[in-house]
XYZ file of C-alpha atoms in Angstrom:
722
model
C -10.482 -28.727 -6.011
C -9.729 -25.040 -6.348
C -6.919 -24.134 -8.712
C -3.397 -23.451 -7.620
C -3.997 -19.718 -7.669
C -5.802 -20.104 -4.368
C -2.637 -21.332 -2.647
C -0.719 -18.184 -3.464
C -3.095 -15.312 -4.047
C -3.863 -15.039 -0.368
C -0.224 -14.468 0.412
C -0.172 -10.913 -0.811
C 0.276 -8.877 -3.892
C 1.988 -9.863 -7.095
C 3.122 -8.091 -10.151
C 0.945 -7.116 -13.084
C 3.954 -7.398 -15.371
C 2.383 -10.033 -17.593
C -0.400 -7.828 -18.838
C -0.342 -6.924 -22.496
C -1.066 -3.480 -23.842
C -4.415 -4.729 -25.000
C -5.254 -6.038 -21.558
C -4.144 -2.763 -19.970
C -6.373 -0.818 -22.307
C -9.333 -2.885 -21.216
C -8.654 -2.183 -17.550
C -9.706 1.354 -16.779
C -10.796 3.365 -13.862
C -14.491 3.792 -13.193
C -16.360 6.216 -15.389
C -13.914 5.453 -18.161
C -16.528 6.125 -20.835
C -16.263 9.798 -19.808
C -12.506 10.060 -19.141
C -10.580 6.833 -19.743
C -7.545 6.311 -17.557
C -5.680 3.040 -17.991
C -4.716 1.078 -14.905
C -3.332 -2.344 -14.125
C -4.485 -4.803 -11.563
C -2.315 -6.920 -9.355
C -2.685 -10.573 -10.124
C -1.829 -13.817 -8.428
C 1.505 -15.468 -8.848
C 0.963 -18.993 -10.143
C 3.475 -21.630 -9.173
C 5.688 -20.977 -12.180
C 9.299 -19.951 -11.835
C 10.575 -16.446 -12.530
C 12.233 -17.914 -15.635
C 8.755 -18.807 -16.993
C 7.450 -15.366 -16.093
C 10.447 -13.739 -17.853
C 9.718 -15.791 -20.952
C 6.060 -14.722 -20.911
C 7.049 -11.079 -20.418
C 9.512 -11.302 -23.278
C 6.811 -12.676 -25.565
C 4.641 -9.728 -24.651
C 7.427 -7.212 -25.315
C 7.841 -6.315 -21.650
C 11.427 -5.558 -20.664
C 12.449 -5.165 -17.048
C 15.746 -3.850 -15.742
C 18.350 -6.200 -14.423
C 17.706 -4.906 -10.898
C 13.996 -5.745 -11.266
C 14.769 -9.245 -12.475
C 16.913 -9.902 -9.446
C 14.424 -8.364 -7.101
C 11.789 -10.750 -8.479
C 13.901 -13.846 -7.813
C 14.637 -12.516 -4.317
C 10.913 -12.168 -3.636
C 10.379 -15.715 -4.911
C 13.126 -16.887 -2.530
C 11.395 -15.171 0.398
C 8.094 -16.778 -0.520
C 9.703 -20.218 -0.219
C 11.741 -19.453 2.878
C 10.726 -19.415 6.553
C 8.452 -16.546 7.478
C 10.974 -14.142 9.017
C 9.947 -10.545 8.303
C 12.925 -8.989 10.158
C 15.462 -11.169 8.327
C 13.836 -10.592 4.985
C 13.675 -6.874 5.527
C 17.435 -7.115 6.054
C 17.776 -9.221 2.879
C 15.772 -6.673 0.916
C 17.984 -3.883 2.226
C 21.310 -5.641 1.694
C 20.412 -6.729 -1.814
C 19.175 -3.203 -2.640
C 22.455 -1.858 -1.263
C 24.400 -4.337 -3.419
C 22.576 -3.234 -6.574
C 22.957 0.426 -5.703
C 26.654 0.049 -4.930
C 27.155 -1.652 -8.269
C 25.290 1.096 -10.102
C 27.038 3.899 -8.198
C 30.511 2.470 -8.907
C 30.164 3.899 -12.397
C 28.877 7.316 -11.271
C 31.266 10.141 -10.471
C 29.438 11.634 -7.496
C 26.948 9.176 -5.987
C 27.993 7.598 -2.669
C 28.000 3.888 -2.046
C 26.474 2.243 1.065
C 28.658 -0.748 1.958
C 31.169 -1.427 -0.804
C 33.231 1.618 -1.790
C 34.943 1.365 -5.160
C 34.884 3.361 -8.416
C 35.256 1.875 -11.837
C 35.109 3.195 -15.430
C 33.539 1.422 -18.429
C 33.007 2.281 -22.038
C 29.441 0.990 -21.699
C 28.329 1.887 -18.199
C 24.911 0.381 -18.653
C 26.241 -3.005 -19.631
C 28.870 -2.864 -16.847
C 26.204 -2.052 -14.261
C 24.020 -4.929 -15.360
C 26.931 -7.315 -15.126
C 28.127 -6.073 -11.723
C 24.574 -6.179 -10.337
C 24.064 -9.732 -11.518
C 27.212 -11.142 -10.040
C 26.698 -9.301 -6.755
C 23.159 -10.580 -6.465
C 23.960 -14.113 -7.561
C 26.736 -14.490 -4.930
C 24.803 -12.767 -2.179
C 21.558 -14.675 -2.705
C 23.331 -18.018 -2.808
C 24.955 -17.112 0.513
C 21.789 -15.894 2.216
C 19.596 -18.778 1.165
C 22.178 -21.573 1.331
C 20.559 -23.249 4.337
C 17.051 -22.139 3.567
C 14.108 -24.403 2.691
C 13.907 -22.153 -0.372
C 17.280 -23.305 -1.733
C 16.033 -26.295 -3.830
C 13.646 -23.929 -5.592
C 15.662 -20.729 -5.597
C 19.125 -21.854 -6.655
C 17.991 -23.137 -10.060
C 16.184 -19.815 -10.490
C 19.449 -17.914 -9.865
C 21.278 -20.130 -12.356
C 18.535 -19.702 -14.945
C 18.586 -15.914 -14.687
C 22.356 -15.803 -15.061
C 22.064 -18.029 -18.107
C 19.322 -15.776 -19.563
C 21.613 -12.816 -19.091
C 24.582 -14.734 -20.656
C 26.759 -14.606 -17.533
C 29.032 -17.442 -16.437
C 28.157 -18.640 -12.933
C 31.634 -20.226 -12.603
C 33.357 -16.863 -12.851
C 34.451 -16.290 -9.221
C 37.389 -13.896 -9.685
C 37.515 -11.095 -7.145
C 40.757 -9.469 -8.275
C 40.201 -8.484 -11.882
C 39.302 -5.014 -13.121
C 35.994 -6.271 -14.630
C 32.340 -5.614 -13.786
C 31.856 -9.295 -12.935
C 34.769 -9.266 -10.456
C 33.414 -5.987 -9.059
C 30.089 -7.721 -8.471
C 31.841 -10.579 -6.718
C 33.698 -8.073 -4.508
C 30.450 -6.277 -3.644
C 28.931 -9.543 -2.519
C 32.016 -10.297 -0.482
C 31.771 -6.929 1.295
C 28.112 -7.283 2.058
C 28.468 -10.894 3.292
C 31.299 -9.758 5.649
C 29.222 -6.767 6.746
C 26.268 -8.987 7.532
C 28.347 -11.250 9.744
C 29.159 -8.319 12.051
C 25.959 -6.197 11.975
C 24.447 -7.538 15.208
C 21.933 -9.885 13.533
C 23.718 -13.056 14.649
C 23.493 -14.401 11.093
C 26.401 -16.795 11.747
C 24.238 -18.612 14.348
C 21.172 -18.563 12.167
C 19.870 -15.376 13.859
C 19.428 -17.141 17.229
C 18.300 -15.078 20.197
C 20.951 -14.103 22.767
C 19.075 -13.988 26.056
C 15.333 -13.682 25.484
C 13.094 -16.158 27.338
C 9.282 -15.846 27.572
C 7.898 -15.367 31.087
C 4.690 -17.260 30.327
C 4.383 -20.994 29.653
C 2.913 -21.753 26.240
C -0.767 -21.614 25.455
C -2.194 -24.837 24.054
C -4.851 -23.335 21.773
C -6.387 -26.705 20.834
C -7.456 -27.020 24.508
C -9.993 -24.683 26.150
C -8.983 -21.448 27.859
C -5.627 -20.201 29.024
C -5.235 -21.728 32.435
C -1.454 -21.549 32.811
C -0.709 -17.975 31.912
C 1.250 -16.100 34.589
C 1.345 -12.461 33.333
C -1.493 -11.115 31.183
C 0.712 -8.220 30.099
C 3.554 -10.291 28.633
C 3.891 -12.347 25.474
C 2.984 -16.022 25.540
C 4.237 -18.599 23.089
C 1.857 -21.157 21.613
C 2.399 -24.909 21.409
C 0.833 -26.907 18.629
C 1.199 -30.577 17.720
C 1.793 -29.519 14.130
C 2.833 -25.921 13.421
C 3.070 -24.509 9.929
C 4.699 -21.098 9.674
C 3.452 -18.177 7.651
C 5.348 -19.348 4.600
C 3.859 -22.820 4.742
C 6.965 -24.549 6.242
C 6.181 -27.225 8.869
C 7.963 -26.929 12.244
C 7.486 -30.335 13.855
C 8.631 -29.295 17.347
C 5.447 -27.324 17.763
C 6.501 -23.689 17.669
C 9.593 -21.625 16.895
C 11.371 -19.313 19.302
C 10.246 -15.695 19.427
C 11.496 -14.004 16.291
C 14.144 -11.356 16.667
C 13.312 -9.830 20.072
C 16.869 -8.388 20.239
C 16.739 -6.962 16.697
C 17.302 -3.473 18.077
C 21.021 -4.358 18.194
C 21.222 -4.690 14.385
C 23.103 -1.923 12.514
C 20.509 0.328 10.856
C 20.476 2.217 7.578
C 19.373 5.640 8.731
C 18.423 5.435 12.439
C 20.709 7.455 14.664
C 21.259 8.220 18.303
C 18.388 10.720 18.318
C 16.007 7.768 17.797
C 17.564 5.467 20.438
C 16.860 4.658 24.079
C 18.881 1.993 25.907
C 16.674 0.484 28.593
C 17.342 -2.283 31.124
C 15.113 -5.242 31.710
C 15.901 -8.664 33.131
C 19.555 -7.690 33.461
C 19.900 -6.955 29.704
C 20.307 -3.657 27.906
C 17.622 -3.338 25.219
C 18.236 -0.945 22.357
C 14.832 0.577 21.665
C 14.340 2.803 18.631
C 11.449 5.295 18.399
C 10.078 4.010 21.682
C 6.385 4.874 21.887
C 6.176 4.227 25.661
C 4.274 1.556 27.490
C 1.194 -0.254 26.172
C -1.886 -0.502 28.350
C -1.662 -2.998 31.197
C -4.511 -5.012 32.719
C -4.646 -4.403 36.445
C -2.404 -1.346 35.991
C -2.084 1.846 33.982
C -4.376 1.549 30.947
C -6.566 -1.238 32.312
C -9.685 0.118 30.579
C -7.837 0.538 27.283
C -6.470 -3.003 27.454
C -9.953 -4.413 27.883
C -11.617 -2.070 25.360
C -9.065 -2.990 22.679
C -9.243 -6.753 23.098
C -13.031 -6.577 23.298
C -12.933 -4.816 19.923
C -10.869 -7.637 18.485
C -13.554 -10.109 19.673
C -16.338 -7.906 18.308
C -14.713 -7.570 14.866
C -14.292 -11.337 14.801
C -18.078 -11.417 14.699
C -18.081 -9.531 11.379
C -16.542 -12.455 9.402
C -19.734 -14.005 8.112
C -20.756 -13.044 4.557
C -24.292 -14.319 5.152
C -25.116 -11.913 8.007
C -26.748 -9.417 5.577
C -24.406 -6.523 6.371
C -23.352 -4.852 3.115
C -20.774 -2.061 2.902
C -19.201 0.107 0.221
C -15.507 -0.744 -0.027
C -14.624 1.707 -2.819
C -12.496 4.814 -2.253
C -15.736 6.777 -2.341
C -16.318 5.582 1.255
C -13.094 4.041 2.565
C -9.752 5.863 3.027
C -8.678 9.450 3.413
C -8.331 8.946 7.201
C -6.267 11.448 9.167
C -3.710 9.583 11.269
C -4.918 9.711 14.896
C -2.921 10.057 18.052
C -3.269 7.360 20.694
C -5.491 9.745 22.678
C -7.950 9.736 19.740
C -8.082 5.936 19.572
C -11.659 5.451 20.776
C -12.940 8.021 18.279
C -10.874 6.642 15.452
C -12.160 3.096 15.309
C -15.788 2.143 14.605
C -15.855 -0.153 17.625
C -19.037 -2.057 16.808
C -19.344 -1.694 13.043
C -15.681 -2.082 12.005
C -13.470 0.351 10.101
C -12.217 3.805 11.003
C -13.144 7.477 10.749
C -12.010 7.774 7.145
C -14.671 9.411 4.936
C -13.333 8.331 1.541
C -12.728 10.640 -1.396
C -15.264 12.879 -3.116
C -13.553 12.421 -6.455
C -10.688 10.550 -8.071
C -7.788 13.045 -7.871
C -6.657 12.169 -11.385
C -9.924 12.026 -13.274
C -11.835 14.472 -11.154
C -14.763 12.083 -11.264
C -16.499 10.209 -8.427
C -15.407 6.725 -7.576
C -17.981 4.073 -8.406
C -19.360 2.403 -5.257
C -18.610 -1.260 -4.719
C -21.131 -2.867 -2.365
C -19.991 -6.171 -0.851
C -20.697 -8.254 2.252
C -18.721 -6.938 5.186
C -17.937 -10.568 6.051
C -16.183 -11.003 2.719
C -14.313 -7.765 3.044
C -12.977 -8.520 6.542
C -11.953 -12.041 5.591
C -10.178 -10.881 2.430
C -8.266 -8.215 4.266
C -7.223 -10.672 6.990
C -5.741 -13.020 4.348
C -4.535 -10.509 1.760
C -2.382 -8.510 4.159
C -1.295 -11.495 6.250
C 1.965 -13.375 6.021
C 0.205 -16.420 4.673
C 1.527 -19.365 2.662
C 4.009 -18.379 -0.081
C 4.137 -14.808 1.184
C 6.971 -12.391 0.670
C 6.209 -11.089 4.226
C 5.174 -7.455 4.867
C 8.413 -5.754 3.763
C 8.459 -7.781 0.579
C 4.738 -7.136 0.170
C 5.532 -3.438 -0.294
C 8.191 -4.264 -2.850
C 5.501 -5.902 -4.930
C 3.413 -2.749 -4.598
C 6.435 -0.706 -5.700
C 6.956 -2.963 -8.726
C 3.212 -2.777 -9.539
C 3.381 1.022 -9.484
C 6.568 1.060 -11.604
C 4.785 -1.110 -14.222
C 1.696 1.133 -14.344
C 1.179 2.754 -17.761
C 0.559 6.091 -16.126
C 3.683 6.028 -13.986
C 6.637 8.135 -15.053
C 10.142 7.531 -13.689
C 10.630 11.016 -12.272
C 12.286 10.944 -8.890
C 9.996 12.619 -6.366
C 7.670 13.444 -9.232
C 9.840 16.026 -10.973
C 13.053 16.458 -12.947
C 14.413 14.232 -15.691
C 12.820 10.888 -16.560
C 15.213 8.190 -15.236
C 16.004 5.070 -17.182
C 14.424 1.962 -15.763
C 17.607 0.675 -14.094
C 18.345 3.984 -12.302
C 14.726 4.215 -11.143
C 14.746 0.661 -9.823
C 18.074 0.836 -7.934
C 17.159 4.135 -6.337
C 13.624 3.140 -5.375
C 14.846 -0.264 -4.048
C 17.474 1.399 -1.846
C 14.971 3.888 -0.429
C 12.380 1.204 0.268
C 14.829 -1.458 1.324
C 16.567 0.851 3.745
C 13.212 1.894 5.155
C 11.948 -1.653 5.618
C 15.168 -2.639 7.371
C 15.046 0.285 9.780
C 11.369 -0.280 10.446
C 12.145 -3.918 11.289
C 14.797 -2.728 13.708
C 12.571 -0.121 15.311
C 9.390 -2.133 15.622
C 11.055 -5.359 16.768
C 13.140 -3.416 19.315
C 9.847 -2.230 20.814
C 8.437 -5.746 20.613
C 11.427 -7.229 22.359
C 11.608 -4.696 25.148
C 7.871 -4.419 25.915
C 7.268 -8.169 25.324
C 3.503 -7.663 24.969
C 0.687 -10.153 24.904
C -1.388 -11.169 21.810
C -5.181 -11.184 21.685
C -5.620 -14.966 21.654
C -3.840 -15.117 24.991
C -5.498 -12.012 26.442
C -9.064 -12.781 25.392
C -9.003 -16.365 26.607
C -7.310 -15.407 29.894
C -9.696 -12.520 30.628
C -12.700 -14.720 29.821
C -11.346 -17.520 32.012
C -11.476 -14.935 34.839
C -15.024 -14.002 34.026
C -16.756 -10.651 33.477
C -15.757 -7.258 34.924
C -18.941 -5.276 34.085
C -21.161 -6.144 37.076
C -19.660 -6.745 40.522
C -23.026 -8.139 41.623
C -23.473 -10.371 38.610
C -22.353 -13.941 37.982
C -18.705 -14.774 37.234
C -17.358 -11.370 38.298
C -13.623 -10.759 38.323
C -11.858 -7.391 38.148
C -9.490 -8.781 35.470
C -12.344 -10.221 33.454
C -13.872 -8.947 30.213
C -16.611 -6.346 29.839
C -20.012 -7.628 28.718
C -21.471 -6.308 25.491
C -25.152 -7.180 24.916
C -25.674 -9.715 22.146
C -21.887 -10.027 21.607
C -20.107 -10.874 24.891
C -22.304 -12.444 27.543
C -22.299 -14.784 30.516
C -23.885 -18.157 29.814
C -26.765 -18.626 32.252
C -29.603 -21.052 32.838
C -31.918 -18.569 31.132
C -29.775 -18.198 28.020
C -29.295 -21.986 27.642
C -33.008 -22.753 27.940
C -34.516 -24.488 24.869
C -34.821 -22.052 21.998
C -32.527 -19.451 23.592
C -29.349 -18.114 22.039
C -26.982 -20.230 24.164
C -29.014 -23.419 24.043
C -26.120 -25.334 22.470
C -23.844 -24.226 25.310
C -25.959 -25.842 28.034
C -23.750 -27.258 30.787
C -21.393 -24.292 30.565
C -23.315 -21.887 32.735
C -21.086 -19.255 34.282
C -18.640 -19.172 31.413
C -18.268 -16.349 28.932
C -19.680 -16.675 25.416
C -18.756 -14.534 22.417
C -20.598 -14.133 19.123
C -17.555 -14.576 16.936
C -16.006 -16.429 14.015
C -16.480 -20.032 15.037
C -12.997 -21.205 14.170
C -11.255 -24.046 12.322
C -13.282 -26.802 14.033
C -16.152 -25.787 11.797
C -14.131 -26.269 8.599
C -13.710 -29.820 7.345
C -13.150 -28.892 3.706
C -11.700 -25.408 3.079
C -12.794 -25.656 -0.557
C -16.429 -25.674 0.397
C -16.934 -24.942 4.132
C -17.402 -21.553 5.774
C -17.168 -21.515 9.580
C -19.397 -18.455 9.909
C -20.197 -16.562 13.065
C -22.104 -17.768 16.084
C -22.069 -18.055 19.875
C -18.971 -19.914 21.050
C -17.381 -20.278 24.430
C -14.729 -17.603 24.801
C -12.292 -20.229 26.031
C -12.335 -21.576 22.452
C -11.963 -18.201 20.721
C -9.623 -18.363 17.713
C -8.163 -15.594 15.499
C -9.194 -15.706 11.865
C -6.240 -18.005 11.076
C -5.721 -21.614 10.149
C -5.350 -24.163 12.970
C -1.692 -24.841 12.271
C -0.700 -21.159 12.733
C -2.976 -19.232 15.152
C -0.821 -16.100 15.675
C 2.728 -14.887 14.831
C 5.561 -16.218 17.037
C 6.746 -12.950 18.566
C 5.355 -10.255 20.871
C 2.554 -8.026 19.673
C 3.325 -4.394 20.608
C 3.812 -2.702 18.194
C 2.168 -4.018 15.030
C 4.826 -4.798 12.465
C 2.193 -4.608 9.731
C 1.188 -1.102 10.809
C 4.762 0.032 11.072
C 6.032 -1.465 7.784
C 2.976 -0.299 5.887
C 2.855 3.283 7.087
C 6.566 3.670 6.542
C 6.335 2.192 3.073
C 3.387 4.416 2.218
C 5.332 7.479 3.184
C 8.318 6.350 1.157
C 6.071 5.657 -1.882
C 4.543 9.091 -1.562
C 7.932 10.813 -1.432
C 9.418 8.638 -4.141
C 6.665 9.253 -6.684
C 5.860 12.799 -5.665
C 2.236 11.894 -5.161
C 0.244 10.358 -2.370
C -1.951 8.623 -4.936
C -1.578 5.417 -6.932
C -1.191 6.102 -10.666
C -4.582 6.973 -12.080
C -5.881 7.535 -8.600
C -6.569 3.824 -8.089
C -4.640 0.744 -6.995
C -6.535 -2.485 -7.328
C -6.346 -6.168 -6.482
C -8.946 -8.754 -7.457
C -10.185 -11.471 -5.053
C -12.322 -13.819 -7.230
C -15.381 -15.496 -5.861
C -14.744 -18.846 -4.117
C -11.110 -18.748 -5.233
C -9.294 -16.299 -2.948
C -9.665 -17.508 0.634
C -7.439 -20.393 1.720
C -8.589 -21.869 5.008
C -12.308 -21.521 4.344
C -14.393 -20.960 1.205
C -14.888 -17.579 -0.257
C -15.389 -14.831 -0.948
C -19.072 -15.198 -1.762
C -18.735 -12.797 -4.660
C -16.001 -11.164 -6.692
C -14.371 -8.368 -4.620
C -11.771 -5.851 -5.783
C -9.650 -4.211 -3.122
C -9.178 -0.590 -4.108
C -7.036 2.227 -2.740
C -6.794 5.844 -3.886
C -3.595 6.519 -1.952
C -0.673 4.618 -0.555
C -1.710 5.648 2.958
C -5.160 4.179 2.285
C -3.557 0.875 1.502
C -1.443 1.167 4.648
C -4.507 1.960 6.805
C -6.331 -1.032 5.371
C -3.403 -3.247 6.197
C -3.517 -2.068 9.802
C -7.242 -2.749 10.135
C -6.752 -6.196 8.649
C -4.788 -7.280 11.663
C -7.684 -6.412 13.977
C -10.191 -8.295 11.813
C -7.750 -11.161 11.720
C -7.493 -11.282 15.516
C -3.709 -10.598 15.558
C -3.512 -7.121 17.112
C -5.622 -4.906 19.358
C -5.766 -1.154 18.639
C -3.017 -0.546 21.262
C -0.546 -2.208 18.913
C -1.757 -0.358 15.812
C -1.595 3.394 16.202
C 1.826 3.578 17.869
C 3.148 1.360 15.040
C 1.775 3.720 12.424
C 3.551 6.640 14.093
C 6.850 4.743 14.107
C 6.440 4.140 10.388
C 5.544 7.781 9.896
C 8.867 8.798 11.432
C 11.103 6.031 10.125
C 9.981 5.888 6.457
C 10.824 9.519 5.588
C 14.010 9.278 7.623
C 15.222 6.377 5.492
C 14.134 8.109 2.307
C 16.122 11.189 3.151
C 19.183 9.024 3.952
C 18.853 7.304 0.547
C 18.831 10.733 -1.121
C 22.087 11.574 0.620
C 23.688 8.570 -1.071
C 22.124 9.522 -4.438
C 23.466 13.062 -4.155
C 26.911 12.307 -2.771
C 26.088 14.005 0.575
C 27.362 11.133 2.694
C 30.923 11.725 1.708
C 30.614 15.474 1.329
C 27.656 16.746 3.393
C 27.913 20.343 2.069
C 27.951 19.484 -1.643
C 24.292 20.318 -2.367
C 24.994 20.653 -6.087
C 26.463 17.108 -6.219
C 29.380 18.068 -8.345
C 32.328 17.497 -5.988
C 33.130 21.220 -5.697
C 32.050 23.530 -2.887
C 31.145 27.082 -3.813
C 28.379 29.654 -3.570
C 25.951 27.468 -5.495
C 26.050 24.818 -2.796
C 25.245 27.440 -0.129
C 22.400 28.688 -2.260
C 21.077 25.200 -2.751
C 21.254 24.510 0.953
C 19.303 27.689 1.686
C 16.631 26.651 -0.777
C 16.388 23.218 0.908
C 16.272 24.852 4.356
C 13.571 27.323 3.481
C 11.592 24.582 1.718
C 11.680 22.292 4.737
C 13.502 19.672 2.685
C 14.763 17.087 5.163
C 18.100 17.041 3.339
C 18.697 20.268 5.281
C 18.464 18.311 8.549
C 22.221 18.114 9.035
C 22.202 16.565 12.507
C 19.578 13.887 11.950
C 17.172 14.951 14.680
C 14.203 15.107 12.243
C 13.959 18.879 12.738
C 15.190 21.749 10.661
C 16.421 24.719 12.684
C 19.361 27.059 13.269
C 21.510 24.235 14.585
C 21.408 22.670 11.123
C 22.674 25.926 9.593
C 25.634 25.868 11.936
C 26.330 22.244 11.110
C 26.130 23.041 7.413
C 28.631 25.847 7.739
C 30.977 23.505 9.603
C 30.672 20.898 6.876
C 31.253 23.585 4.232
C 34.421 24.746 6.002
C 35.620 21.154 6.290
C 35.269 20.651 2.552
C 34.990 17.538 0.403
C 37.434 14.634 0.866
C-alpha cells in the first residue's frame, strides 16, 4: 500500500517550511556547479497536525509570524472542509482582513478594512500578535462550527492558542486590551459576513437557481436525457465524494454559488458590473466576457473544436505511448496571453500544450535551464491531479496561498514590498501579502462565479457524450450524420463500422456497436481495480462512456463551466504575486514541486518516473494550471482564455485596493505621502504616480489613468483628510 503522502500530495502544493538550512543548501538550481543558487521545493503535507509541524519547525530553528501560523491552520481547515472554492476564497479574504485590521490598529496612518479602531501599546509587536490570535481564533471557530473539518480543526485552534500562551476562555469584548480588540474584530467580521450577500446564515444556499437539464448518470452510457447542450447539467452518482474527500450520500450537491455575484466584493466597483436578466432574476455579472460558443448557434464550430480538443488531450494520458517531452522552463512557459480570437493558434490541438517557447536562460543565473524529458502521459496526469481540487485540497484560492508561503520561505526571497524599499519584518510582510492575495481571490470568486451563474454553461462530459450520441457532423453522406454531432478526426474520433470491427482491426473489441462514435482516449475508472498498481491507459472506447481524468466518485465539479475558476484564480494570483514581489519570476528563477514515481497519483498508479514540476515565472505556473483542466477533461478552451483575462483584470485591481489600505488612501484619498497631512508633497507624489502609470493614480476605479483622475485627485485634495 502506498504511503499516506499519496493521499495528500495530489491535492496541491504544501509548504517547504520544514527544510533545514542544510537541506536547502543541497537543493540548487540546475548548473549549480557553475553558479549555485539555493532553492526550496514544495513538499507533501503528511497527515500530521499543524501543531506537529510547528514543533518540527521550532526544532529546526524556523520561526514563522503569528499571521503565518494562523494562515496555516486555516488552510488545514479548508483541506478538511467541503470543497467550496467560493466560500473558502471568502474565508481567506475575511481572515486576511481580520489580521490586517489587528495589525493596522497599532499604526497611525494605515486604513482598516472591516473593523475600524485605533489602539496604542508599549509593545506593538506583542499587541499585534495577541489581537491577531484572538480575532482568528473566534472567527475560525465561527466559520467552521458546522463543518466536517471541526473535529480536526478545533483542537488545532486550541493547540495554537496554547502554544502562544493565550487563554481561550478570555471572551471580553469591552476591555482596552489587545485580546479584547481581537474579539471585537472577530465580532465585526462575523456580523459583516452575515450581511454581505453570501447567505451564510442559511449555509450559503442558492436563492433561485435551478438547472434546466436533468442530471447525467455517468455510470450509464451516453447522455440521453439532456435538453439543452448549451446549459449546465448536474450529475447523479450513487456515491459522490466531493473534491475534499467528503461523501455526499444523496448523490450530488446543488450547483455551487451560481448567485455569488451578489456578494460584497473587496475592490470590484460599478465599472466592472453588468446587471442582466435571465429567468426573471437579475444577475450581477462582474467583468462579463460575453457569451461562450453555442452548438447550433453562434460559435458552433468553436464549441465542437474545443470539446474535440478535450477528447483528443484525453488520449495523451498514457505514459507507455512513447511520447516524451521536455517539461523544463527551457521549453515550457513564457507564453504571451492570447485573445479569444487567437485561440486556435494558441493551443497545440493535437500534441497538447500551448505556443509558449520557454526561456533561453534562467533570469537569475543567466544560465540555460536543464532539460527534463518525461513521458507526456505522466506530465498530463500529474497536472490534472496537482492543480485539481482533489482530496485534502485547500481549493484553488488556498492553493495560491501555499505558493505565496512557499515563496516567502525561499532563502532568496527578501521582504521588500513590490521589490523595493525597506525590508519588512515577517509579520508586516505576511499581513500585507495575505490581504492583497485574499482580497484578490475573493473578488475573483465573485467575478468568475457571477459569469458561471449567468451563462450557466455546459461541461465537457455532458457535451462530448451528447454530441457523440447524435453522431458525427463531418460527412453528411457518411454513417451516423447529425449536424449537432462531433467532427471526426482520423485515428482519434471515428465511427465504428463493420470494417473497423473486423477481426484484427482497431475497433474489434467494439463489435456490435457499429454506427456509434469511438474515441481513442483515457479508458476511465472501469479499468482501474487497484489504484496502487493499475493504470487505465489509453485506447479505443465508445464515446458514450467517455470519462474525464477523474475518479468515479467525482467526475466533474458541481457548478457551471464558463469561465474556468482555475484559470481565473491562477492568472489573478500570478499577477498579484508579480506585483507583490516586484518580479515575475520565482526566487532563483525556479519554482519546483516533486511528484515521486508511483507515489503521486491517487486514482491510478504513477507517475512512471520521478517528475519535477518547474516554473520560471508565476504566470508560467498559472498557464500550466489552466492547461491542466483541459487534460483533466474539466474545461474546453472556451472556458479558459476568458477566465485568464478576468484574472488579469481583477488581480491587479485587488492589489491596488490593498495598497490604498496600506497607505491610508481609503480614508484620505489625496494623502499620497501617508502622513495625515495634505501639502505640496502629496501633489508631487500623485504626479509621480500618474506619470509612472501607477494604478494608485486611478482615482475613479475604471482601470485607466487619464485626465479625469487628475480632476478627481484635485477634488479629493480640496476635500482634505477627515
